[in-house]
Amino acid sequence: MEQKFIAAKYEIVSFDSIADIYIINTCTVTNMSDRKSRQMLRRAKQLNENSVIVAVGCYAQVGKKELEEIPEIDLILGNNEKNDIVEIVEQYINEKNKFDEITDVMYQKEYLDFGTVTYTEKTRAVIKIQDGCDRFCSYCIIPYARGRVRSRRPESIIKEVESIAKKGIKEVVITGIHIASYGKDFKENIGLIDIIEKLNEVEGIERIRLGSIEPTIIKEEFVQRLKKLNKVCNHFHLSLQSACNETLKRMNRKYTIEEFKDSVKLLRDNFENAALTTDVIVGFPGETEEEFNITVENLKEINFYKMHVFKYSRRKGTKAAVMPDQIDGQIQEERSRVLINMSNENQISFNKKYIGNNVDVLFEESDGKYYKGHTTNYIMVKVPLGFVKENLENVIKSVEITDTENEELIGRI
Ligand code: SF4
């Protein structure tokens, strides 16, 4: 959206500045995100009462009625309207044409291609390859906000990555709402692995990173094809959510913990030093002490490099929100602490193993004290500036690790 406004000769200013138009890309993943989105919409109008306030994105998509009650908002646009946002805002400004036809994404069959508008950092670009999700996990509102699985055409993805590579960017992160479902909606037999293989051929790209991925896709054939690709990074984020089968069932997740462990083993057997990360929800409705203990024991066995721990948060409109036995906040807090401690310990011991070894680092920037970059398995490495004689930005170098500091590695070239 930002790039569309820039192309139409608008000047982009920071959110806290006085602006003529404020675009708030709302999130609806939890009740709290709804509340934060509403606060931001109101705050924007306070910054300039003559401005045009636009609510767009997932909360606008599923919560139009609620947003209509907020007088500060001028326009409410869904996810599909992002593509035409400049025209819609201009019609409102020029003709007071109040847009009122949010597209129902549940019936959207094709991927809405925004063209080459990738979000890029200095050395890394995030490439969206699909939208939507058909999984309907019981706690999640995303399928309603994003609709069914729609995949981006391979030609469009490759074209974008080639243009990114020409700009000198070396790393791409493949992302989407549910990338394991990539290609499900195509007539041809094309899946995620086919796209990764094609990306591996793009000249100039040196690293391919997979965004969060459902473990069900990590099967023998997939991994055998993946390991042949020299640019694929040995960092995998497998969304687990719970390590207890009973809880997984209530969550409507489509795997058992035994299947998940098989996927983990396959990755570890085929990717040296694979850093495996995950998301876990604690205090899901009905999660007994016994279920939580099963999760703890299985997590100890899996030994993730890092876990992102979330306390279950009720999202209205989902099945889990009306389930019996909602868990008390205090218990959620305690369970969360147990897993966060486990995650911190895992990370420290994984990192310590690097002392005395060499790793390849793609350097990003200097903070005045260190030059910083990431390993292929996404651990941050810092090299004191005293050891650096050249501009390392966007350069891959071998670094000898001498120490660790919190979650990071310290080394010298
Ligand atoms: S797979 Fe992910 S996006 Fe899809 S419903 Fe489940 S949690 Fe939500």
PDB file of C-alpha atoms and ligand atoms in Angstrom, residues 29 132-143 177-178 214 239 241 251-253 281, ligand 1:
ATOM      1  CA  VAL A  29      -5.801 -12.268  15.409  1.00  0.00           C
ATOM      2  CA  GLY A 132      -5.703 -17.716   2.923  1.00  0.00           C
ATOM      3  CA  CYS A 133      -6.060 -20.905   4.919  1.00  0.00           C
ATOM      4  CA  ASP A 134      -8.447 -23.895   4.824  1.00  0.00           C
ATOM      5  CA  ARG A 135      -7.462 -25.398   8.167  1.00  0.00           C
ATOM      6  CA  PHE A 136      -9.930 -23.776  10.562  1.00  0.00           C
ATOM      7  CA  CYS A 137      -7.998 -24.381  13.771  1.00  0.00           C
ATOM      8  CA  SER A 138     -10.516 -23.927  16.551  1.00  0.00           C
ATOM      9  CA  TYR A 139      -8.808 -20.861  18.092  1.00  0.00           C
ATOM     10  CA  CYS A 140      -8.095 -18.977  14.876  1.00  0.00           C
ATOM     11  CA  ILE A 141     -10.057 -16.304  13.016  1.00  0.00           C
ATOM     12  CA  ILE A 142      -7.634 -16.066  10.084  1.00  0.00           C
ATOM     13  CA  PRO A 143      -9.583 -18.250   7.592  1.00  0.00           C
ATOM     14  CA  ILE A 177      -0.690 -17.553   5.634  1.00  0.00           C
ATOM     15  CA  HIS A 178      -0.266 -21.314   5.193  1.00  0.00           C
ATOM     16  CA  GLU A 214       2.953 -26.731   9.052  1.00  0.00           C
ATOM     17  CA  SER A 239       4.148 -24.449  14.171  1.00  0.00           C
ATOM     18  CA  GLN A 241       0.854 -25.180  19.253  1.00  0.00           C
ATOM     19  CA  MET A 251      -7.396 -27.239  18.576  1.00  0.00           C
ATOM     20  CA  ASN A 252      -8.379 -29.037  15.341  1.00  0.00           C
ATOM     21  CA  ARG A 253      -4.726 -29.383  14.367  1.00  0.00           C
ATOM     22  CA  ILE A 281      -0.082 -21.986  23.030  1.00  0.00           C
TER      23      ILE A 281
HETATM   24  S1  SF4 B   1      -3.277 -23.208  10.076  1.00  0.00           S
HETATM   25 FE1  SF4 B   1      -2.637 -21.249  10.955  1.00  0.00          FE
HETATM   26  S2  SF4 B   1      -3.783 -19.659   9.838  1.00  0.00           S
HETATM   27 FE2  SF4 B   1      -4.765 -21.611   9.401  1.00  0.00          FE
HETATM   28  S3  SF4 B   1      -6.459 -21.743  10.878  1.00  0.00           S
HETATM   29 FE3  SF4 B   1      -4.671 -22.813  11.790  1.00  0.00          FE
HETATM   30  S4  SF4 B   1      -3.567 -21.278  12.992  1.00  0.00           S
HETATM   31 FE4  SF4 B   1      -5.020 -20.165  11.632  1.00  0.00          FE
END
